[in-house]
Coordinates of C-alpha atoms in Angstrom, one line a residue:
Chain A
M226 CA 168.9 -141.8 67.7
Q227 CA 171.8 -140.1 66.0
V228 CA 173.6 -142.2 63.4
T229 CA 177.2 -141.4 62.7
L230 CA 179.6 -142.9 60.1
K231 CA 183.2 -142.3 60.8
N232 CA 185.8 -143.0 58.1
F233 CA 183.5 -145.7 56.8
T234 CA 185.3 -147.8 54.2
K235 CA 183.8 -150.6 52.1
T236 CA 185.7 -152.8 49.6
F237 CA 184.4 -155.7 47.5
D238 CA 187.3 -158.0 46.8
D239 CA 189.9 -155.5 45.5
T240 CA 187.7 -152.6 44.5
T241 CA 187.1 -149.9 47.1
V242 CA 183.5 -148.8 46.7
I243 CA 183.5 -146.3 49.5
D244 CA 186.6 -144.7 50.9
S245 CA 186.5 -143.2 54.4
M246 CA 183.1 -141.6 54.3
N247 CA 181.8 -139.4 57.1
L248 CA 178.1 -138.8 57.7
A249 CA 176.0 -137.8 60.6
V250 CA 172.3 -138.2 60.7
N251 CA 170.6 -136.2 63.4
D252 CA 168.1 -137.6 65.8
G253 CA 164.6 -137.7 64.4
E254 CA 165.8 -136.5 61.0
M255 CA 165.0 -138.0 57.6
L256 CA 168.0 -138.0 55.4
A257 CA 168.1 -138.9 51.7
L258 CA 171.1 -140.7 50.2
L259 CA 170.7 -139.5 46.6
G260 CA 172.8 -140.5 43.7
P261 CA 173.0 -142.3 40.4
S262 CA 173.0 -146.1 40.4
G263 CA 176.3 -147.6 41.4
C264 CA 177.3 -144.6 43.6
G265 CA 177.4 -146.6 46.8
K266 CA 174.2 -145.4 48.4
S267 CA 172.7 -148.9 48.9
T268 CA 176.1 -150.2 50.0
T269 CA 176.1 -147.5 52.7
L270 CA 172.5 -148.5 53.7
F271 CA 173.4 -152.2 53.9
A272 CA 176.5 -151.4 56.0
I273 CA 174.3 -149.4 58.5
C274 CA 171.9 -152.3 58.9
G275 CA 174.7 -154.8 59.1
I276 CA 174.1 -156.9 56.0
H277 CA 177.5 -155.7 54.7
R278 CA 180.4 -156.0 57.0
I279 CA 182.5 -152.7 56.9
N280 CA 186.2 -152.8 56.1
G281 CA 187.2 -149.8 58.0
G282 CA 185.9 -147.0 60.2
Q283 CA 183.0 -147.0 62.6
I284 CA 179.3 -146.9 62.7
L285 CA 177.7 -145.3 65.8
F286 CA 174.1 -145.3 66.9
G287 CA 174.1 -142.6 69.5
D288 CA 177.2 -143.4 71.5
R289 CA 177.0 -147.1 70.8
D290 CA 179.6 -148.5 68.4
V291 CA 177.7 -151.0 66.3
S292 CA 180.4 -151.7 63.7
D293 CA 180.8 -155.3 64.8
V294 CA 177.3 -155.9 66.1
P295 CA 175.4 -158.5 64.0
S296 CA 172.3 -157.3 62.2
Q297 CA 169.9 -159.0 64.6
K298 CA 171.1 -156.9 67.5
R299 CA 171.3 -153.5 65.8
N300 CA 167.6 -152.8 66.1
V301 CA 167.3 -151.3 62.7
G302 CA 164.1 -151.5 60.6
V303 CA 164.5 -151.9 56.9
V304 CA 162.1 -151.5 54.0
F305 CA 163.4 -153.2 51.0
Q306 CA 162.8 -152.2 47.4
N307 CA 160.6 -155.2 46.7
Y308 CA 159.2 -155.1 50.3
A309 CA 160.4 -158.7 51.0
L310 CA 157.1 -159.7 52.7
Y311 CA 156.9 -163.3 53.8
P312 CA 154.6 -164.8 51.2
H313 CA 153.4 -167.8 53.3
L314 CA 152.3 -165.6 56.3
T315 CA 149.3 -163.3 56.6
V316 CA 149.8 -159.6 57.0
F317 CA 149.3 -160.0 60.7
E318 CA 151.9 -162.7 61.0
N319 CA 154.3 -160.7 58.8
I320 CA 154.1 -157.7 61.1
A321 CA 154.2 -160.0 64.2
F322 CA 157.3 -161.9 63.1
P323 CA 159.9 -159.5 64.6
L324 CA 158.0 -159.5 67.9
S325 CA 157.5 -163.3 68.0
V326 CA 161.2 -163.8 67.3
R327 CA 161.9 -161.6 70.2
G328 CA 159.7 -163.8 72.3
D329 CA 157.0 -161.3 73.2
S330 CA 153.8 -162.6 74.8
K331 CA 150.7 -163.2 72.6
P332 CA 148.6 -160.3 74.0
D333 CA 151.6 -157.9 73.6
I334 CA 152.1 -158.9 70.0
E335 CA 148.4 -158.5 69.3
R336 CA 148.3 -155.0 70.8
E337 CA 151.5 -153.8 69.1
V338 CA 150.5 -155.2 65.7
R339 CA 147.1 -153.5 66.0
A340 CA 148.7 -150.2 67.0
I341 CA 151.1 -150.1 64.1
A342 CA 148.4 -151.3 61.7
A343 CA 146.4 -148.3 62.8
L344 CA 149.3 -146.0 62.2
T345 CA 149.9 -147.3 58.7
H346 CA 146.1 -147.6 57.8
I347 CA 146.1 -151.3 57.1
E348 CA 143.8 -152.6 59.9
E349 CA 141.4 -154.2 57.5
L350 CA 144.1 -156.1 55.7
L351 CA 145.5 -158.1 58.6
A352 CA 144.0 -161.4 57.6
R353 CA 145.2 -161.3 54.0
R354 CA 148.3 -162.7 52.4
P355 CA 150.9 -160.5 50.6
A356 CA 149.8 -161.8 47.2
Q357 CA 146.3 -160.4 47.7
L358 CA 147.6 -156.9 48.3
S359 CA 148.3 -154.0 45.9
G360 CA 151.8 -152.5 45.6
G361 CA 150.9 -149.6 47.9
Q362 CA 149.4 -151.9 50.5
Q363 CA 152.4 -154.2 50.4
Q364 CA 154.5 -151.1 51.0
R365 CA 152.5 -150.2 54.1
V366 CA 152.8 -153.7 55.4
A367 CA 156.6 -153.6 54.9
L368 CA 156.7 -150.3 56.7
A369 CA 154.6 -151.6 59.6
R370 CA 156.8 -154.6 59.9
A371 CA 160.0 -152.5 60.0
L372 CA 158.5 -150.2 62.6
V373 CA 156.7 -152.6 64.9
R374 CA 159.6 -153.3 67.3
K375 CA 160.4 -149.6 67.6
P376 CA 163.8 -149.6 65.9
D377 CA 166.4 -146.9 66.6
V378 CA 166.7 -146.2 62.9
L379 CA 164.5 -146.8 59.9
L380 CA 166.2 -147.5 56.6
L381 CA 164.3 -147.3 53.3
D382 CA 165.9 -148.7 50.2
E383 CA 164.2 -147.2 47.1
P384 CA 160.8 -147.8 48.7
L385 CA 158.9 -146.2 45.9
A386 CA 160.7 -147.6 42.9
N387 CA 158.1 -150.4 42.4
L388 CA 155.0 -148.3 42.5
D389 CA 153.1 -146.5 39.7
A390 CA 153.2 -142.8 39.5
K391 CA 150.0 -142.0 41.4
L392 CA 150.7 -144.4 44.3
R393 CA 154.2 -143.0 44.5
L394 CA 152.8 -139.6 45.2
E395 CA 150.5 -140.9 47.8
M396 CA 153.1 -143.1 49.5
R397 CA 155.6 -140.3 49.5
S398 CA 153.5 -138.2 51.8
E399 CA 152.4 -141.3 53.8
I400 CA 156.0 -142.4 54.6
R401 CA 156.8 -138.8 55.6
R402 CA 153.7 -138.6 57.8
I403 CA 154.6 -141.9 59.5
Q404 CA 158.2 -140.9 60.0
L405 CA 157.1 -137.6 61.6
E406 CA 154.5 -139.2 63.8
T407 CA 156.9 -141.8 65.2
G408 CA 159.8 -139.3 65.3
I409 CA 162.2 -142.0 64.1
T410 CA 165.5 -141.3 62.5
A411 CA 165.2 -142.4 58.9
I412 CA 167.6 -142.8 56.0
L413 CA 166.1 -143.0 52.5
V414 CA 168.1 -144.3 49.6
T415 CA 166.9 -143.1 46.2
H416 CA 168.0 -142.1 42.8
D417 CA 165.0 -139.9 42.3
Q418 CA 165.6 -136.3 43.1
V419 CA 161.9 -135.5 43.5
E420 CA 161.6 -138.2 46.2
A421 CA 164.6 -137.0 48.0
M422 CA 163.6 -133.3 47.9
S423 CA 160.0 -133.8 48.8
M424 CA 160.4 -136.3 51.7
C425 CA 163.6 -135.5 53.5
D426 CA 164.9 -132.9 55.9
R427 CA 168.4 -133.1 54.4
I428 CA 169.9 -134.6 51.3
A429 CA 173.3 -136.2 51.1
I430 CA 174.2 -136.4 47.4
M431 CA 176.6 -139.1 46.4
N432 CA 178.7 -139.9 43.4
K433 CA 181.3 -142.6 43.0
G434 CA 181.3 -143.5 46.6
E435 CA 181.7 -140.0 47.9
I436 CA 179.3 -137.6 49.5
L437 CA 179.5 -134.4 47.5
Q438 CA 177.2 -132.2 49.5
I439 CA 174.8 -132.4 52.5
A440 CA 172.2 -129.7 52.7
T441 CA 168.5 -129.1 52.9
P442 CA 166.7 -129.6 49.6
T443 CA 166.2 -125.9 49.0
D444 CA 169.8 -125.0 49.8
M445 CA 171.1 -127.7 47.6
Y446 CA 169.0 -126.7 44.7
R447 CA 169.9 -123.0 45.0
A448 CA 173.6 -123.4 45.8
P449 CA 175.0 -126.7 44.5
V450 CA 178.6 -127.1 45.4
N451 CA 179.6 -128.5 42.0
K452 CA 178.5 -129.2 38.5
F453 CA 177.4 -132.7 39.3
V454 CA 175.0 -131.7 42.0
A455 CA 173.7 -128.9 39.8
G456 CA 173.0 -131.3 37.0
F457 CA 171.5 -134.0 39.2
L458 CA 168.9 -131.8 40.8
G459 CA 166.2 -130.1 38.8
N460 CA 163.8 -131.3 36.3
P461 CA 163.9 -130.3 33.5
P462 CA 167.7 -130.2 34.0
I463 CA 170.0 -127.3 34.1
V464 CA 171.7 -126.2 30.8
M465 CA 175.5 -126.0 31.1
L466 CA 177.3 -123.5 28.8
E467 CA 181.1 -123.7 28.4
G468 CA 183.1 -120.5 27.8
R469 CA 185.3 -117.8 29.2
T470 CA 185.0 -114.6 31.1
S471 CA 185.4 -111.4 29.1
G472 CA 186.8 -109.4 32.0
D473 CA 184.1 -106.7 31.9
G474 CA 181.4 -108.6 33.7
R475 CA 180.3 -110.7 30.8
F476 CA 180.6 -114.3 29.7
L477 CA 181.5 -115.4 26.2
V478 CA 180.1 -118.8 25.3
K479 CA 182.4 -120.9 23.2
E480 CA 180.0 -120.6 20.2
G481 CA 180.1 -116.8 20.4
T482 CA 177.1 -115.5 22.3
S483 CA 177.8 -113.1 25.1
L484 CA 175.8 -113.4 28.3
P485 CA 175.9 -111.3 31.5
L486 CA 177.6 -112.7 34.6
P487 CA 175.9 -112.4 38.0
A488 CA 177.1 -109.3 39.9
R489 CA 179.0 -111.3 42.5
L490 CA 181.3 -112.6 39.7
A491 CA 181.6 -109.3 37.8
G492 CA 185.1 -108.7 39.1
M493 CA 186.6 -111.9 37.7
P494 CA 189.7 -111.4 35.6
G495 CA 189.2 -111.9 31.8
D496 CA 189.8 -115.2 29.9
T497 CA 189.0 -117.4 32.9
P498 CA 187.4 -120.7 31.7
L499 CA 184.0 -121.2 33.3
S500 CA 180.8 -123.3 33.0
L501 CA 177.6 -121.3 33.3
G502 CA 174.5 -123.1 34.5
V503 CA 171.1 -121.8 33.4
R504 CA 168.1 -123.3 35.1
P505 CA 165.0 -123.3 32.8
E506 CA 163.0 -121.2 35.3
H507 CA 165.5 -118.4 35.2
F508 CA 165.1 -117.9 31.5
G509 CA 162.0 -116.4 30.0
A510 CA 160.4 -115.2 33.3
A511 CA 162.1 -112.2 34.7
G512 CA 165.4 -110.4 34.7
A513 CA 167.1 -107.4 33.3
N514 CA 168.9 -109.0 30.4
R515 CA 167.3 -109.8 27.0
V516 CA 168.3 -112.9 25.0
E517 CA 167.1 -113.4 21.5
G518 CA 166.5 -116.7 19.8
T519 CA 164.2 -119.0 17.9
I520 CA 161.8 -121.5 19.5
S521 CA 163.2 -125.0 18.4
F522 CA 161.1 -127.2 20.6
V523 CA 157.8 -127.0 22.5
E524 CA 156.7 -129.5 25.1
P525 CA 153.3 -128.7 26.7
Q526 CA 153.1 -130.3 30.2
G527 CA 149.7 -129.1 31.2
R528 CA 150.3 -126.6 33.9
E529 CA 153.6 -125.6 32.4
T530 CA 155.2 -125.4 28.9
L531 CA 158.8 -126.3 28.3
F532 CA 160.6 -124.5 25.5
D533 CA 164.0 -124.9 23.8
V534 CA 165.3 -121.7 22.4
T535 CA 168.2 -121.8 19.9
L536 CA 170.3 -118.7 19.8
D537 CA 171.8 -117.4 16.6
D538 CA 175.1 -119.2 17.1
G539 CA 173.4 -122.6 17.9
V540 CA 173.5 -122.4 21.7
V541 CA 170.3 -124.0 23.1
L542 CA 168.7 -122.6 26.3
R543 CA 165.7 -124.2 28.1
S544 CA 162.8 -122.3 29.5
I545 CA 159.9 -123.4 31.6
Q546 CA 156.9 -121.1 31.9
P547 CA 153.3 -121.2 33.0
A548 CA 151.3 -122.8 30.2
R549 CA 151.1 -120.6 27.1
D550 CA 150.2 -121.2 23.5
D551 CA 150.9 -117.8 22.1
V552 CA 154.4 -119.0 21.2
V553 CA 154.9 -121.6 18.5
F554 CA 157.7 -123.6 17.0
G555 CA 160.0 -121.5 14.8
Q556 CA 158.9 -118.2 16.2
K557 CA 161.6 -115.6 17.1
V558 CA 161.4 -114.5 20.7
V559 CA 163.3 -112.1 23.0
W560 CA 163.1 -113.3 26.5
P561 CA 164.6 -112.0 29.8
L562 CA 167.4 -113.9 31.5
D563 CA 167.8 -113.6 35.3
A564 CA 171.6 -113.2 35.4
E565 CA 171.8 -113.0 39.2
K566 CA 170.4 -116.6 39.5
L567 CA 173.0 -118.1 37.2
L568 CA 175.4 -120.7 38.6
A569 CA 179.0 -120.7 37.6
F570 CA 181.6 -123.5 38.0
D571 CA 185.3 -123.4 37.4
V572 CA 187.3 -126.0 35.3
S573 CA 187.4 -128.5 38.1
G574 CA 183.6 -128.3 38.4
R575 CA 183.5 -126.5 41.7
A576 CA 181.0 -123.7 42.2
V577 CA 182.4 -120.1 42.2
Chain B
M1267 CA 144.1 -171.9 26.3
T1268 CA 142.8 -170.8 22.9
R1269 CA 142.2 -173.3 20.2
N1270 CA 143.4 -172.3 16.7
F1271 CA 142.9 -175.7 15.2
S1272 CA 140.8 -178.8 16.0
A1273 CA 142.4 -181.1 18.5
W1274 CA 141.0 -184.4 17.5
P1275 CA 143.7 -185.5 15.0
I1276 CA 146.3 -185.1 17.7
Y1277 CA 144.2 -187.1 20.2
A1278 CA 143.7 -189.8 17.5
L1279 CA 147.4 -190.0 16.8
L1280 CA 148.4 -190.1 20.4
G1281 CA 145.6 -192.6 21.0
I1282 CA 147.0 -195.0 18.3
L1283 CA 150.6 -194.6 19.5
S1284 CA 149.7 -195.3 23.1
A1285 CA 147.3 -198.1 22.4
P1286 CA 149.8 -200.9 22.8
L1287 CA 150.7 -199.6 26.3
A1288 CA 147.1 -199.1 27.3
I1289 CA 146.1 -202.6 26.1
M1290 CA 149.1 -204.1 28.0
Y1291 CA 148.1 -202.5 31.2
L1292 CA 144.4 -203.4 30.6
F1293 CA 145.3 -207.1 30.3
L1294 CA 147.6 -206.9 33.3
V1295 CA 144.6 -205.9 35.4
I1296 CA 142.1 -208.2 33.7
D1297 CA 144.4 -211.3 33.9
T1298 CA 144.8 -210.9 37.7
F1299 CA 141.1 -211.4 38.2
T1300 CA 140.2 -213.9 35.5
N1301 CA 141.2 -217.2 33.9
A1302 CA 141.4 -217.7 30.2
P1303 CA 141.2 -221.1 28.3
P1304 CA 144.6 -222.2 27.0
G1305 CA 145.4 -220.5 23.6
S1306 CA 142.9 -217.7 24.1
L1307 CA 143.2 -214.1 25.2
I1308 CA 139.5 -213.7 26.1
P1309 CA 138.9 -214.7 29.7
N1310 CA 136.0 -217.0 30.6
E1311 CA 136.1 -217.1 34.3
F1312 CA 136.2 -214.4 37.1
T1313 CA 138.3 -215.4 40.1
F1314 CA 140.2 -214.0 43.1
H1315 CA 142.4 -217.1 43.0
H1316 CA 145.4 -215.2 41.7
W1317 CA 145.2 -212.8 44.7
R1318 CA 145.3 -215.6 47.2
F1319 CA 149.0 -214.8 47.9
L1320 CA 147.7 -211.9 50.0
W1321 CA 146.2 -214.2 52.6
D1322 CA 147.7 -217.6 51.9
P1323 CA 151.5 -217.6 52.7
T1324 CA 151.9 -221.1 51.3
V1325 CA 151.5 -219.9 47.7
T1326 CA 154.6 -217.8 47.4
G1327 CA 155.7 -217.2 50.9
D1328 CA 154.6 -214.4 53.2
V1329 CA 154.0 -211.2 51.2
W1330 CA 153.4 -208.8 54.2
G1331 CA 157.0 -209.1 55.5
P1332 CA 158.5 -207.9 52.3
T1333 CA 155.8 -205.2 52.0
L1334 CA 156.6 -203.9 55.4
T1335 CA 160.4 -204.0 54.6
T1336 CA 159.8 -202.1 51.3
F1337 CA 157.8 -199.5 53.1
L1338 CA 160.4 -199.1 55.7
F1339 CA 163.1 -198.9 53.0
A1340 CA 161.2 -196.3 51.0
T1341 CA 160.3 -194.2 54.1
S1342 CA 163.9 -194.2 55.3
M1343 CA 164.9 -193.0 51.9
V1344 CA 162.4 -190.1 52.2
V1345 CA 163.6 -189.2 55.6
I1346 CA 167.3 -189.3 54.8
V1347 CA 167.1 -187.7 51.4
L1348 CA 164.8 -184.9 52.7
A1349 CA 166.8 -184.2 55.8
I1350 CA 170.1 -183.9 53.9
S1351 CA 168.9 -182.3 50.7
S1352 CA 166.9 -179.6 52.5
T1353 CA 170.0 -178.5 54.5
A1354 CA 172.7 -179.2 52.0
G1355 CA 170.7 -177.5 49.2
Y1356 CA 170.3 -174.4 51.4
A1357 CA 174.0 -174.3 52.3
I1358 CA 175.0 -174.6 48.6
S1359 CA 172.5 -172.1 47.5
R1360 CA 173.1 -169.4 50.2
L1361 CA 176.1 -169.9 52.4
N1362 CA 179.5 -168.7 51.5
L1363 CA 181.0 -172.1 51.8
P1364 CA 184.7 -172.9 51.3
F1365 CA 185.0 -175.1 48.1
R1366 CA 181.5 -174.2 47.0
R1367 CA 182.3 -174.6 43.4
F1368 CA 184.0 -177.9 44.0
F1369 CA 180.8 -179.1 45.8
L1370 CA 178.6 -177.9 43.0
S1371 CA 180.6 -179.6 40.2
G1372 CA 181.0 -182.6 42.4
I1373 CA 177.2 -182.9 42.7
M1374 CA 176.8 -182.5 38.9
V1375 CA 179.4 -185.3 38.2
M1376 CA 177.8 -187.6 40.8
H1377 CA 174.4 -186.9 39.4
A1378 CA 175.6 -188.0 36.0
F1379 CA 177.5 -191.1 37.3
P1380 CA 175.8 -194.4 36.5
S1381 CA 175.5 -196.1 39.9
V1382 CA 176.3 -199.5 38.5
T1383 CA 179.9 -198.6 38.0
L1384 CA 180.2 -197.9 41.7
I1385 CA 178.9 -201.2 42.8
I1386 CA 182.2 -202.9 43.4
G1387 CA 183.5 -200.1 45.5
V1388 CA 180.3 -199.9 47.4
F1389 CA 180.4 -203.6 48.0
L1390 CA 183.9 -203.4 49.4
V1391 CA 183.0 -200.4 51.7
L1392 CA 179.9 -202.2 53.0
Q1393 CA 181.9 -205.4 53.5
Y1394 CA 184.5 -203.4 55.5
A1395 CA 181.9 -201.6 57.5
G1396 CA 180.1 -204.8 58.4
L1397 CA 176.9 -203.6 56.7
Y1398 CA 176.9 -206.1 53.8
N1399 CA 173.7 -208.2 53.8
T1400 CA 171.9 -205.7 56.1
L1401 CA 168.9 -203.5 55.4
I1402 CA 170.6 -200.5 56.8
G1403 CA 173.5 -200.9 54.4
V1404 CA 171.2 -201.0 51.4
I1405 CA 169.3 -198.0 52.7
L1406 CA 172.4 -195.9 53.2
V1407 CA 173.8 -196.8 49.8
K1408 CA 170.5 -196.1 48.0
A1409 CA 170.0 -192.8 49.8
S1410 CA 173.5 -191.6 49.1
L1411 CA 173.1 -192.4 45.5
M1412 CA 170.0 -190.3 45.4
L1413 CA 171.5 -187.4 47.3
P1414 CA 173.2 -185.6 44.4
F1415 CA 169.8 -185.4 42.6
G1416 CA 168.1 -184.3 45.8
V1417 CA 170.6 -181.6 46.8
W1418 CA 170.6 -180.3 43.2
I1419 CA 166.9 -180.0 43.1
M1420 CA 166.6 -178.4 46.5
K1421 CA 169.3 -175.9 45.6
G1422 CA 167.2 -175.0 42.5
F1423 CA 164.2 -174.3 44.8
Y1424 CA 166.2 -172.3 47.3
D1425 CA 167.7 -170.2 44.5
Q1426 CA 164.1 -169.1 43.6
V1427 CA 163.6 -167.6 47.1
P1428 CA 164.5 -163.9 47.0
W1429 CA 167.6 -162.8 49.0
E1430 CA 165.6 -159.9 50.5
I1431 CA 163.3 -162.2 52.4
E1432 CA 166.3 -163.6 54.2
M1433 CA 167.8 -160.2 54.8
A1434 CA 164.4 -159.0 56.1
G1435 CA 164.3 -161.9 58.5
V1436 CA 167.7 -161.2 59.8
Q1437 CA 166.8 -157.5 60.2
D1438 CA 163.7 -158.5 62.1
G1439 CA 166.0 -160.1 64.7
A1440 CA 165.9 -163.7 63.7
S1441 CA 168.9 -166.0 63.7
R1442 CA 170.0 -167.6 60.4
F1443 CA 168.5 -170.9 61.6
T1444 CA 165.2 -169.4 62.5
V1445 CA 165.1 -167.6 59.2
W1446 CA 165.7 -170.9 57.4
R1447 CA 163.1 -172.8 59.4
R1448 CA 160.4 -170.2 59.6
L1449 CA 160.8 -168.2 56.5
I1450 CA 162.7 -170.1 53.8
L1451 CA 161.7 -173.7 54.4
P1452 CA 157.9 -173.0 54.0
Q1453 CA 158.6 -171.5 50.6
V1454 CA 160.4 -174.6 49.3
T1455 CA 157.7 -177.1 50.5
P1456 CA 156.6 -177.9 46.9
G1457 CA 160.2 -179.0 46.3
L1458 CA 160.3 -181.0 49.5
L1459 CA 157.0 -182.7 48.7
S1460 CA 157.9 -183.7 45.2
L1461 CA 161.4 -184.8 46.2
G1462 CA 160.0 -186.8 49.0
I1463 CA 157.6 -188.6 46.6
F1464 CA 160.4 -189.2 44.2
A1465 CA 162.6 -190.7 47.0
F1466 CA 159.7 -192.9 48.1
I1467 CA 159.0 -194.2 44.6
D1468 CA 162.7 -194.7 43.9
G1469 CA 163.1 -196.6 47.2
W1470 CA 159.9 -198.6 46.6
S1471 CA 161.0 -199.8 43.1
E1472 CA 164.7 -200.5 43.9
F1473 CA 165.7 -204.0 42.9
M1474 CA 169.4 -204.0 42.0
L1475 CA 170.9 -202.8 45.3
P1476 CA 169.0 -205.2 47.6
R1477 CA 169.7 -208.0 45.2
I1478 CA 173.4 -207.4 45.0
L1479 CA 174.3 -205.9 48.4
A1480 CA 172.0 -208.2 50.5
P1481 CA 171.6 -211.4 48.5
S1482 CA 171.4 -213.8 51.4
A1483 CA 170.0 -211.5 54.0
N1484 CA 167.0 -212.6 56.1
F1485 CA 164.8 -209.8 54.7
Q1486 CA 163.2 -209.4 51.3
V1487 CA 161.9 -206.3 49.6
L1488 CA 158.9 -206.6 47.2
S1489 CA 161.1 -206.4 44.1
T1490 CA 163.3 -209.3 45.1
Y1491 CA 160.2 -211.1 46.3
L1492 CA 158.7 -210.6 42.8
N1493 CA 161.9 -211.9 41.3
V1494 CA 161.4 -215.1 43.2
V1495 CA 157.8 -215.4 42.2
S1496 CA 158.7 -214.9 38.6
D1497 CA 161.3 -217.6 38.6
P1498 CA 160.1 -220.1 35.9
N1499 CA 162.0 -222.9 37.5
S1500 CA 160.1 -222.6 40.8
T1501 CA 157.3 -224.9 41.7
T1502 CA 154.9 -222.1 42.2
Y1503 CA 155.4 -220.5 38.8
N1504 CA 152.1 -219.2 37.5
F1505 CA 151.9 -216.3 35.1
N1506 CA 148.7 -214.8 36.4
L1507 CA 150.0 -215.0 39.9
F1508 CA 153.1 -213.2 38.9
K1509 CA 151.0 -210.5 37.3
S1510 CA 148.9 -210.2 40.5
V1511 CA 152.0 -209.8 42.6
G1512 CA 153.4 -207.3 40.1
L1513 CA 150.2 -205.3 40.1
Y1514 CA 150.1 -205.3 43.9
Y1515 CA 153.6 -204.1 43.9
T1516 CA 152.9 -201.2 41.4
L1517 CA 149.7 -200.0 43.0
P1518 CA 151.1 -197.7 45.7
I1519 CA 153.2 -196.0 43.0
L1520 CA 150.3 -195.6 40.7
V1521 CA 148.2 -194.1 43.5
L1522 CA 151.0 -191.7 44.6
F1523 CA 151.5 -190.6 41.0
V1524 CA 147.8 -190.0 40.3
V1525 CA 147.4 -188.0 43.5
F1526 CA 150.6 -185.9 43.2
Q1527 CA 151.2 -185.8 39.4
N1528 CA 150.9 -182.0 39.3
R1529 CA 153.4 -181.6 42.1
L1530 CA 155.8 -184.0 40.5
M1531 CA 155.9 -182.1 37.2
N1532 CA 156.8 -179.0 39.2
I1533 CA 160.2 -180.5 40.2
F1534 CA 161.5 -180.2 36.6
G1535 CA 160.5 -176.5 36.5
G1536 CA 162.9 -175.9 39.4
G1537 CA 160.0 -174.6 41.5
T1538 CA 158.9 -171.8 39.3
K1539 CA 155.3 -170.8 40.0
G1540 CA 152.9 -171.5 37.2

């Protein structure tokens, strides 16, 4: 089921949180709403499921306008951040609740619950109560309950935020598997770029109530539309250097260092203020240009090692490389910089 | 619990401090089953004589009528207080009511109001409504005086139930009423239980309102019955008999308290899980 937001506007009292936003989620797609806290991503989610009434615009499920349809009739499955399982009911009764409210017959309920429990791998937990489950199991139950009445849309509100690191990894692929197996249209709200990139077909990145860019994870990482997107995606984060073009295909950092510009920008007139973004993987690995500096920080991460390199004038570049221990703190290094991969942004923050 | 110091000095101190109370209760019980020679505390005779009021209506008048009335009174309190507090508490905790703040502060003020100061007004209202000297009138007044407490307590319990559960219920297709009845209410049962017991005890022990608002009615509750028994000018005045009736009157409360004491403590925690 395709979900469309048209000029969706939401205000709380006098503050406009979201001002005429447009968004289309394709049928069977999993889309991430990614952004820092307070950017309006959860508000959008709650508007789609009907918990928040919208102040303007339209919400369409397929061709059906659901803007004024109450939550109960929207047929949306929601997984909340704290799972919101009903503590006084067993897992079976939790999952059966949406069906029993709908008035399904006992055998039907039994069959549907068993089927969805098999899909989410919780068959052996059906007799337990939520308090007797681990975080990951609670998550599976919440997912099963959201999916059991075959909703048109599945909404996930920071579903992994309450899990520890290892479970998070496991549930990430589990949620994706279940989404793909059911072919349901899903919207995931998260502030974690790794979750968004690893689980979703497309990402809509939001800031201050606005969608900045909608793209596949790879496209968004490679070609962010502006500085905010570039800074939000990528871990360790991108390094931003402020400076001006020199006019002959080079870039002068405020502090003095001269770096090459990518070939596509070589023709830029001189003295244009720019921000140059250097991702850590594009420094120290390959490239035609050499940059000299002193290692000022080493962070071994097991498979990789993260270095900070301070150039002579104080500019700090970050580099991530396959684990190596031949370089130590304080050592002088000359490392290659892949100029073609650099990202450039104009004064307003837009990519150039 | 770990013990960093020996506990016996504390037990000893508490024991000494509560000894007068304990001795008093002990003698209350002993005196109802025994007779002591004049001028002595030590009983010399075991007897059921003081409990004869239970089967002999000529002693102090019929005791079962007042017992039944008191039970009816206390049970009605439970029903009214629970029905209204469980719904009003939910409304105040969750619904976007007009004048919500006004209601909240109103409840606080009513809660703090000494009910005696209302008695003249209540008297006039009952008189006007034709409920003066009736059991229903007393029940209504007593229940409404207890409601601010009940609503406030239930609001506290409802506040503890996470919002998401309610939203999840709505998303699952249930109406607000179904959500309340099937998902929220089961989670405030500890509150309902303790509030119910409180209402029962409060109704059971009420003396002032029946006495003032139904002085010449054709019914008696146990407290007013006890008052008649304890009248030193009456011909039936007997101290041990008075004690027996008093003990009989207290017993249900004691039993309730012993059985439910853990639940009752829970009410002051606002329903937080231990």
